[in-house]
């Protein structure tokens, strides 16, 4: 029996060592790419079919189920609204893009926690470092440094009994990852990239706020944007960018 136990112990140790070796080899093969607009200019851009993606996620009626039906719904389901501009600092975090923004005004804060001057927000874009591909999960392009946006956010929720790390204190999630960024550029610039079409480089589309697949998508987003900006103005008629909910 002791001999059997020793054999089992050796086998377990070998499996653990093999796993460590594979992990080290895997990490060595991961391309370390400094993140900046310059280094990703030659990345290819693909547009994900949102309706097909939603059906895979179990949404019965396609992409319309994911979008809040009105600007009012989007506002009400966002505990935080801020006016902010990207600083140019970004990180690839679990194949997603974590972007730093400087907050110029807090439009709404229904939480006890204060909003920092600089926040981190996940943009709805996936990154393939190996293939050098950016996958747009919605018509929202990467936010441009120096441009202003209204962001519809909720706090980065923590599990029970979990203490947030310093960086997580500044992390926020879009209340809706498909429509939670409202460009203030007027009129917002846009370009067409049909799903499955030839992939352009990021350099070719980087200056556009929206990347649309079709006319209906363009109508949906631009109408929502217009209605949302009007709603914010109505909620704060004297100053559309005044603070609400935070003294």
PDB file of C-alpha atoms in Angstrom:
ATOM      1  CA  UNK A   1       0.000   0.000   0.000  1.00  0.00           C
ATOM      2  CA  UNK A   2       2.833   2.390   0.883  1.00  0.00           C
ATOM      3  CA  UNK A   3       4.473   1.635  -2.464  1.00  0.00           C
ATOM      4  CA  UNK A   4       1.225   2.447  -4.297  1.00  0.00           C
ATOM      5  CA  UNK A   5       0.918   5.719  -2.398  1.00  0.00           C
ATOM      6  CA  UNK A   6       4.487   6.652  -3.316  1.00  0.00           C
ATOM      7  CA  UNK A   7       3.801   5.922  -6.978  1.00  0.00           C
ATOM      8  CA  UNK A   8       0.656   8.045  -6.890  1.00  0.00           C
ATOM      9  CA  UNK A   9       2.551  10.882  -5.207  1.00  0.00           C
ATOM     10  CA  UNK A  10       5.256  10.754  -7.901  1.00  0.00           C
ATOM     11  CA  UNK A  11       2.657  10.767 -10.680  1.00  0.00           C
ATOM     12  CA  UNK A  12       0.876  13.757  -9.137  1.00  0.00           C
ATOM     13  CA  UNK A  13       4.199  15.608  -8.827  1.00  0.00           C
ATOM     14  CA  UNK A  14       5.014  14.892 -12.477  1.00  0.00           C
ATOM     15  CA  UNK A  15       1.609  16.219 -13.582  1.00  0.00           C
ATOM     16  CA  UNK A  16       2.136  19.409 -11.555  1.00  0.00           C
ATOM     17  CA  UNK A  17       5.644  19.909 -12.997  1.00  0.00           C
ATOM     18  CA  UNK A  18       4.343  19.330 -16.517  1.00  0.00           C
ATOM     19  CA  UNK A  19       1.658  21.957 -15.945  1.00  0.00           C
ATOM     20  CA  UNK A  20       4.229  24.463 -14.715  1.00  0.00           C
ATOM     21  CA  UNK A  21       6.442  23.852 -17.757  1.00  0.00           C
ATOM     22  CA  UNK A  22       3.515  24.283 -20.152  1.00  0.00           C
ATOM     23  CA  UNK A  23       2.432  27.465 -18.372  1.00  0.00           C
ATOM     24  CA  UNK A  24       5.938  28.937 -18.544  1.00  0.00           C
ATOM     25  CA  UNK A  25       6.194  28.065 -22.226  1.00  0.00           C
ATOM     26  CA  UNK A  26       2.765  29.588 -22.858  1.00  0.00           C
ATOM     27  CA  UNK A  27       3.709  32.816 -21.074  1.00  0.00           C
ATOM     28  CA  UNK A  28       6.944  33.014 -23.060  1.00  0.00           C
ATOM     29  CA  UNK A  29       4.944  32.862 -26.305  1.00  0.00           C
ATOM     30  CA  UNK A  30       2.534  35.659 -25.339  1.00  0.00           C
ATOM     31  CA  UNK A  31       3.465  38.760 -27.380  1.00  0.00           C
ATOM     32  CA  UNK A  32       4.190  41.704 -25.093  1.00  0.00           C
ATOM     33  CA  UNK A  33       2.875  44.719 -27.004  1.00  0.00           C
ATOM     34  CA  UNK A  34       3.131  48.182 -25.431  1.00  0.00           C
ATOM     35  CA  UNK A  35      -0.357  49.645 -25.703  1.00  0.00           C
ATOM     36  CA  UNK A  36      -0.711  52.922 -27.557  1.00  0.00           C
ATOM     37  CA  UNK A  37      -2.543  54.221 -30.612  1.00  0.00           C
ATOM     38  CA  UNK A  38       0.743  54.119 -32.528  1.00  0.00           C
ATOM     39  CA  UNK A  39       1.494  50.460 -31.840  1.00  0.00           C
ATOM     40  CA  UNK A  40      -1.984  49.275 -32.888  1.00  0.00           C
ATOM     41  CA  UNK A  41      -2.345  51.356 -36.046  1.00  0.00           C
ATOM     42  CA  UNK A  42      -1.657  48.293 -38.187  1.00  0.00           C
ATOM     43  CA  UNK A  43      -3.985  45.979 -36.241  1.00  0.00           C
ATOM     44  CA  UNK A  44      -6.803  44.700 -38.433  1.00  0.00           C
ATOM     45  CA  UNK A  45     -10.385  45.562 -37.438  1.00  0.00           C
ATOM     46  CA  UNK A  46     -13.328  43.180 -37.631  1.00  0.00           C
ATOM     47  CA  UNK A  47     -16.975  43.886 -36.903  1.00  0.00           C
ATOM     48  CA  UNK A  48     -18.791  41.255 -34.847  1.00  0.00           C
ATOM     49  CA  UNK A  49     -22.329  40.334 -35.906  1.00  0.00           C
ATOM     50  CA  UNK A  50     -24.174  41.482 -32.774  1.00  0.00           C
ATOM     51  CA  UNK A  51     -27.458  39.758 -33.565  1.00  0.00           C
ATOM     52  CA  UNK A  52     -25.737  36.404 -34.095  1.00  0.00           C
ATOM     53  CA  UNK A  53     -23.725  36.920 -30.902  1.00  0.00           C
ATOM     54  CA  UNK A  54     -26.873  37.660 -28.903  1.00  0.00           C
ATOM     55  CA  UNK A  55     -28.570  34.523 -30.207  1.00  0.00           C
ATOM     56  CA  UNK A  56     -25.561  32.480 -29.083  1.00  0.00           C
ATOM     57  CA  UNK A  57     -25.969  34.044 -25.643  1.00  0.00           C
ATOM     58  CA  UNK A  58     -29.570  32.905 -25.537  1.00  0.00           C
ATOM     59  CA  UNK A  59     -31.379  36.124 -26.503  1.00  0.00           C
ATOM     60  CA  UNK A  60     -34.432  35.005 -28.468  1.00  0.00           C
ATOM     61  CA  UNK A  61     -35.117  38.193 -30.405  1.00  0.00           C
ATOM     62  CA  UNK A  62     -31.623  39.181 -31.461  1.00  0.00           C
ATOM     63  CA  UNK A  63     -29.683  42.331 -30.642  1.00  0.00           C
ATOM     64  CA  UNK A  64     -32.737  44.494 -29.916  1.00  0.00           C
ATOM     65  CA  UNK A  65     -33.157  42.664 -26.585  1.00  0.00           C
ATOM     66  CA  UNK A  66     -29.775  43.935 -25.418  1.00  0.00           C
ATOM     67  CA  UNK A  67     -30.433  47.600 -26.119  1.00  0.00           C
ATOM     68  CA  UNK A  68     -32.444  49.593 -23.628  1.00  0.00           C
ATOM     69  CA  UNK A  69     -35.458  50.693 -25.639  1.00  0.00           C
ATOM     70  CA  UNK A  70     -35.247  54.377 -24.724  1.00  0.00           C
ATOM     71  CA  UNK A  71     -32.761  56.990 -23.571  1.00  0.00           C
ATOM     72  CA  UNK A  72     -34.706  57.140 -20.309  1.00  0.00           C
ATOM     73  CA  UNK A  73     -34.121  53.418 -19.698  1.00  0.00           C
ATOM     74  CA  UNK A  74     -30.391  53.859 -20.243  1.00  0.00           C
ATOM     75  CA  UNK A  75     -30.265  56.807 -17.835  1.00  0.00           C
ATOM     76  CA  UNK A  76     -32.286  55.042 -15.142  1.00  0.00           C
ATOM     77  CA  UNK A  77     -30.206  51.864 -15.275  1.00  0.00           C
ATOM     78  CA  UNK A  78     -26.963  53.823 -14.933  1.00  0.00           C
ATOM     79  CA  UNK A  79     -26.090  54.743 -11.348  1.00  0.00           C
ATOM     80  CA  UNK A  80     -23.299  57.021 -12.612  1.00  0.00           C
ATOM     81  CA  UNK A  81     -23.123  59.451 -15.523  1.00  0.00           C
ATOM     82  CA  UNK A  82     -19.896  61.341 -16.183  1.00  0.00           C
ATOM     83  CA  UNK A  83     -18.450  63.633 -18.803  1.00  0.00           C
ATOM     84  CA  UNK A  84     -14.919  62.418 -19.509  1.00  0.00           C
ATOM     85  CA  UNK A  85     -12.063  62.325 -22.020  1.00  0.00           C
ATOM     86  CA  UNK A  86      -9.531  59.511 -22.611  1.00  0.00           C
ATOM     87  CA  UNK A  87      -6.011  60.313 -21.432  1.00  0.00           C
ATOM     88  CA  UNK A  88      -4.366  58.000 -23.965  1.00  0.00           C
ATOM     89  CA  UNK A  89      -3.418  55.396 -21.340  1.00  0.00           C
ATOM     90  CA  UNK A  90      -4.750  51.903 -22.017  1.00  0.00           C
ATOM     91  CA  UNK A  91      -4.066  48.321 -20.974  1.00  0.00           C
ATOM     92  CA  UNK A  92      -5.063  44.978 -22.405  1.00  0.00           C
ATOM     93  CA  UNK A  93      -6.861  43.219 -19.561  1.00  0.00           C
ATOM     94  CA  UNK A  94      -8.036  39.637 -20.213  1.00  0.00           C
ATOM     95  CA  UNK A  95      -8.358  40.359 -23.942  1.00  0.00           C
ATOM     96  CA  UNK A  96     -10.370  43.507 -23.216  1.00  0.00           C
ATOM     97  CA  UNK A  97      -9.316  47.143 -23.312  1.00  0.00           C
ATOM     98  CA  UNK A  98      -9.152  49.043 -20.038  1.00  0.00           C
ATOM     99  CA  UNK A  99      -9.064  52.777 -20.757  1.00  0.00           C
ATOM    100  CA  UNK A 100      -8.167  55.635 -18.426  1.00  0.00           C
ATOM    101  CA  UNK A 101     -10.334  58.759 -18.651  1.00  0.00           C
ATOM    102  CA  UNK A 102     -10.172  62.152 -16.995  1.00  0.00           C
ATOM    103  CA  UNK A 103     -13.523  63.164 -15.523  1.00  0.00           C
ATOM    104  CA  UNK A 104     -14.469  66.789 -16.179  1.00  0.00           C
ATOM    105  CA  UNK A 105     -17.973  66.660 -14.734  1.00  0.00           C
ATOM    106  CA  UNK A 106     -20.214  64.294 -12.780  1.00  0.00           C
ATOM    107  CA  UNK A 107     -23.738  64.369 -14.118  1.00  0.00           C
ATOM    108  CA  UNK A 108     -25.132  61.757 -11.752  1.00  0.00           C
ATOM    109  CA  UNK A 109     -23.912  59.640  -8.839  1.00  0.00           C
ATOM    110  CA  UNK A 110     -26.413  57.553  -6.901  1.00  0.00           C
ATOM    111  CA  UNK A 111     -23.752  55.864  -4.787  1.00  0.00           C
ATOM    112  CA  UNK A 112     -22.047  56.670  -1.508  1.00  0.00           C
ATOM    113  CA  UNK A 113     -18.597  56.268  -3.033  1.00  0.00           C
ATOM    114  CA  UNK A 114     -17.026  59.389  -4.564  1.00  0.00           C
ATOM    115  CA  UNK A 115     -15.966  59.484  -8.217  1.00  0.00           C
ATOM    116  CA  UNK A 116     -12.236  59.908  -8.764  1.00  0.00           C
ATOM    117  CA  UNK A 117     -10.732  62.480 -11.130  1.00  0.00           C
ATOM    118  CA  UNK A 118      -9.374  59.622 -13.241  1.00  0.00           C
ATOM    119  CA  UNK A 119     -11.355  56.446 -13.841  1.00  0.00           C
ATOM    120  CA  UNK A 120     -10.819  53.153 -15.681  1.00  0.00           C
ATOM    121  CA  UNK A 121     -13.505  51.819 -18.023  1.00  0.00           C
ATOM    122  CA  UNK A 122     -13.707  48.636 -20.099  1.00  0.00           C
ATOM    123  CA  UNK A 123     -14.385  49.464 -23.749  1.00  0.00           C
ATOM    124  CA  UNK A 124     -16.556  47.035 -25.781  1.00  0.00           C
ATOM    125  CA  UNK A 125     -13.683  45.873 -27.971  1.00  0.00           C
ATOM    126  CA  UNK A 126     -11.841  42.534 -27.829  1.00  0.00           C
ATOM    127  CA  UNK A 127      -8.119  42.242 -28.572  1.00  0.00           C
ATOM    128  CA  UNK A 128      -6.314  39.356 -30.249  1.00  0.00           C
ATOM    129  CA  UNK A 129      -2.625  40.056 -29.607  1.00  0.00           C
ATOM    130  CA  UNK A 130      -1.446  37.000 -31.522  1.00  0.00           C
ATOM    131  CA  UNK A 131      -3.367  37.801 -34.709  1.00  0.00           C
ATOM    132  CA  UNK A 132      -3.184  41.573 -34.150  1.00  0.00           C
ATOM    133  CA  UNK A 133      -6.948  41.998 -34.547  1.00  0.00           C
ATOM    134  CA  UNK A 134      -9.413  44.360 -32.856  1.00  0.00           C
ATOM    135  CA  UNK A 135     -12.964  42.997 -32.724  1.00  0.00           C
ATOM    136  CA  UNK A 136     -15.686  45.629 -32.401  1.00  0.00           C
ATOM    137  CA  UNK A 137     -18.579  44.250 -30.332  1.00  0.00           C
ATOM    138  CA  UNK A 138     -20.781  47.231 -31.222  1.00  0.00           C
ATOM    139  CA  UNK A 139     -20.650  50.262 -33.525  1.00  0.00           C
ATOM    140  CA  UNK A 140     -18.665  52.099 -30.823  1.00  0.00           C
ATOM    141  CA  UNK A 141     -15.063  52.674 -31.901  1.00  0.00           C
ATOM    142  CA  UNK A 142     -12.196  53.138 -29.454  1.00  0.00           C
ATOM    143  CA  UNK A 143     -12.614  56.459 -27.677  1.00  0.00           C
ATOM    144  CA  UNK A 144     -10.213  59.114 -28.956  1.00  0.00           C
ATOM    145  CA  UNK A 145      -7.845  61.030 -26.743  1.00  0.00           C
ATOM    146  CA  UNK A 146      -9.032  64.588 -26.183  1.00  0.00           C
ATOM    147  CA  UNK A 147     -12.606  63.907 -27.329  1.00  0.00           C
ATOM    148  CA  UNK A 148     -15.483  64.222 -24.844  1.00  0.00           C
ATOM    149  CA  UNK A 149     -17.968  61.478 -24.069  1.00  0.00           C
ATOM    150  CA  UNK A 150     -20.852  60.867 -21.703  1.00  0.00           C
ATOM    151  CA  UNK A 151     -20.305  57.502 -20.035  1.00  0.00           C
ATOM    152  CA  UNK A 152     -23.185  55.525 -18.542  1.00  0.00           C
ATOM    153  CA  UNK A 153     -21.639  53.518 -15.728  1.00  0.00           C
ATOM    154  CA  UNK A 154     -22.085  51.332 -12.707  1.00  0.00           C
ATOM    155  CA  UNK A 155     -19.504  50.546 -10.061  1.00  0.00           C
ATOM    156  CA  UNK A 156     -17.246  47.542 -10.509  1.00  0.00           C
ATOM    157  CA  UNK A 157     -19.121  45.139  -8.215  1.00  0.00           C
ATOM    158  CA  UNK A 158     -17.096  43.056  -5.794  1.00  0.00           C
ATOM    159  CA  UNK A 159     -17.962  39.611  -4.434  1.00  0.00           C
ATOM    160  CA  UNK A 160     -19.022  39.414  -0.809  1.00  0.00           C
ATOM    161  CA  UNK A 161     -16.122  39.725   1.666  1.00  0.00           C
ATOM    162  CA  UNK A 162     -13.780  40.770  -1.156  1.00  0.00           C
ATOM    163  CA  UNK A 163     -11.650  43.868  -0.638  1.00  0.00           C
ATOM    164  CA  UNK A 164     -11.108  45.927  -3.760  1.00  0.00           C
ATOM    165  CA  UNK A 165      -7.508  46.454  -4.822  1.00  0.00           C
ATOM    166  CA  UNK A 166      -6.316  50.014  -5.410  1.00  0.00           C
ATOM    167  CA  UNK A 167      -6.705  49.784  -9.188  1.00  0.00           C
ATOM    168  CA  UNK A 168     -10.174  48.238  -8.821  1.00  0.00           C
ATOM    169  CA  UNK A 169     -11.311  51.270  -6.812  1.00  0.00           C
ATOM    170  CA  UNK A 170     -11.098  53.232 -10.077  1.00  0.00           C
ATOM    171  CA  UNK A 171     -12.726  50.596 -12.321  1.00  0.00           C
ATOM    172  CA  UNK A 172     -16.228  51.113 -13.690  1.00  0.00           C
ATOM    173  CA  UNK A 173     -18.421  49.060 -15.995  1.00  0.00           C
ATOM    174  CA  UNK A 174     -20.624  50.415 -18.751  1.00  0.00           C
ATOM    175  CA  UNK A 175     -24.249  49.953 -17.706  1.00  0.00           C
ATOM    176  CA  UNK A 176     -24.783  48.638 -21.220  1.00  0.00           C
ATOM    177  CA  UNK A 177     -21.593  47.582 -23.046  1.00  0.00           C
ATOM    178  CA  UNK A 178     -23.229  48.123 -26.423  1.00  0.00           C
ATOM    179  CA  UNK A 179     -24.609  51.653 -26.054  1.00  0.00           C
ATOM    180  CA  UNK A 180     -23.132  53.056 -22.832  1.00  0.00           C
ATOM    181  CA  UNK A 181     -20.748  55.539 -24.497  1.00  0.00           C
ATOM    182  CA  UNK A 182     -22.236  58.716 -25.992  1.00  0.00           C
ATOM    183  CA  UNK A 183     -19.825  60.740 -28.171  1.00  0.00           C
ATOM    184  CA  UNK A 184     -20.369  64.501 -27.833  1.00  0.00           C
ATOM    185  CA  UNK A 185     -18.758  65.251 -31.185  1.00  0.00           C
ATOM    186  CA  UNK A 186     -21.464  66.971 -33.248  1.00  0.00           C
ATOM    187  CA  UNK A 187     -22.187  65.569 -35.697  1.00  0.00           C
ATOM    188  CA  UNK A 188     -20.501  62.299 -34.702  1.00  0.00           C
ATOM    189  CA  UNK A 189     -18.198  60.951 -37.387  1.00  0.00           C
ATOM    190  CA  UNK A 190     -18.920  57.490 -38.743  1.00  0.00           C
ATOM    191  CA  UNK A 191     -17.783  54.948 -41.302  1.00  0.00           C
ATOM    192  CA  UNK A 192     -19.325  51.766 -42.728  1.00  0.00           C
ATOM    193  CA  UNK A 193     -17.777  48.334 -42.221  1.00  0.00           C
ATOM    194  CA  UNK A 194     -20.208  45.543 -43.160  1.00  0.00           C
ATOM    195  CA  UNK A 195     -19.929  42.362 -41.081  1.00  0.00           C
ATOM    196  CA  UNK A 196     -17.564  39.925 -42.773  1.00  0.00           C
ATOM    197  CA  UNK A 197     -16.186  42.574 -45.121  1.00  0.00           C
ATOM    198  CA  UNK A 198     -12.489  43.104 -45.861  1.00  0.00           C
ATOM    199  CA  UNK A 199     -10.729  44.030 -42.646  1.00  0.00           C
ATOM    200  CA  UNK A 200      -9.206  47.525 -42.692  1.00  0.00           C
ATOM    201  CA  UNK A 201      -6.346  48.540 -40.440  1.00  0.00           C
ATOM    202  CA  UNK A 202      -7.149  50.491 -37.277  1.00  0.00           C
ATOM    203  CA  UNK A 203      -5.272  53.436 -38.826  1.00  0.00           C
ATOM    204  CA  UNK A 204      -7.970  53.667 -41.521  1.00  0.00           C
ATOM    205  CA  UNK A 205     -10.900  53.951 -39.079  1.00  0.00           C
ATOM    206  CA  UNK A 206      -9.344  55.340 -35.890  1.00  0.00           C
ATOM    207  CA  UNK A 207     -10.713  58.882 -36.298  1.00  0.00           C
ATOM    208  CA  UNK A 208     -14.375  57.810 -36.472  1.00  0.00           C
ATOM    209  CA  UNK A 209     -16.672  57.732 -33.436  1.00  0.00           C
ATOM    210  CA  UNK A 210     -18.896  55.000 -34.890  1.00  0.00           C
ATOM    211  CA  UNK A 211     -18.302  52.021 -37.185  1.00  0.00           C
ATOM    212  CA  UNK A 212     -21.669  50.926 -38.607  1.00  0.00           C
ATOM    213  CA  UNK A 213     -22.568  47.721 -40.423  1.00  0.00           C
ATOM    214  CA  UNK A 214     -25.804  48.928 -42.006  1.00  0.00           C
ATOM    215  CA  UNK A 215     -28.371  51.743 -42.178  1.00  0.00           C
ATOM    216  CA  UNK A 216     -30.627  50.352 -39.441  1.00  0.00           C
ATOM    217  CA  UNK A 217     -27.717  50.173 -37.010  1.00  0.00           C
ATOM    218  CA  UNK A 218     -26.816  53.780 -37.809  1.00  0.00           C
ATOM    219  CA  UNK A 219     -30.401  54.950 -37.272  1.00  0.00           C
ATOM    220  CA  UNK A 220     -30.651  53.076 -33.951  1.00  0.00           C
ATOM    221  CA  UNK A 221     -27.463  54.547 -32.499  1.00  0.00           C
ATOM    222  CA  UNK A 222     -27.777  58.108 -33.761  1.00  0.00           C
ATOM    223  CA  UNK A 223     -31.409  58.335 -32.622  1.00  0.00           C
ATOM    224  CA  UNK A 224     -30.506  57.042 -29.166  1.00  0.00           C
ATOM    225  CA  UNK A 225     -27.574  59.472 -28.956  1.00  0.00           C
ATOM    226  CA  UNK A 226     -29.747  62.453 -29.889  1.00  0.00           C
ATOM    227  CA  UNK A 227     -32.496  61.475 -27.437  1.00  0.00           C
ATOM    228  CA  UNK A 228     -30.037  60.840 -24.624  1.00  0.00           C
ATOM    229  CA  UNK A 229     -28.341  64.232 -24.963  1.00  0.00           C
ATOM    230  CA  UNK A 230     -31.779  65.912 -25.007  1.00  0.00           C
ATOM    231  CA  UNK A 231     -32.734  63.982 -21.873  1.00  0.00           C
ATOM    232  CA  UNK A 232     -29.623  65.151 -20.017  1.00  0.00           C
ATOM    233  CA  UNK A 233     -30.412  68.738 -21.007  1.00  0.00           C
ATOM    234  CA  UNK A 234     -33.987  68.369 -19.719  1.00  0.00           C
ATOM    235  CA  UNK A 235     -32.839  66.898 -16.405  1.00  0.00           C
ATOM    236  CA  UNK A 236     -30.522  69.867 -15.864  1.00  0.00           C
ATOM    237  CA  UNK A 237     -32.151  72.723 -17.820  1.00  0.00           C
ATOM    238  CA  UNK A 238     -29.918  75.448 -16.380  1.00  0.00           C
ATOM    239  CA  UNK A 239     -26.729  73.571 -16.962  1.00  0.00           C
ATOM    240  CA  UNK A 240     -26.823  70.200 -18.795  1.00  0.00           C
ATOM    241  CA  UNK A 241     -23.444  69.355 -17.285  1.00  0.00           C
ATOM    242  CA  UNK A 242     -24.327  70.170 -13.670  1.00  0.00           C
ATOM    243  CA  UNK A 243     -23.736  67.639 -10.917  1.00  0.00           C
ATOM    244  CA  UNK A 244     -26.711  65.531  -9.806  1.00  0.00           C
ATOM    245  CA  UNK A 245     -26.674  63.299  -6.766  1.00  0.00           C
ATOM    246  CA  UNK A 246     -23.278  64.303  -5.417  1.00  0.00           C
ATOM    247  CA  UNK A 247     -22.757  67.250  -3.128  1.00  0.00           C
TER     248      UNK A 247
END
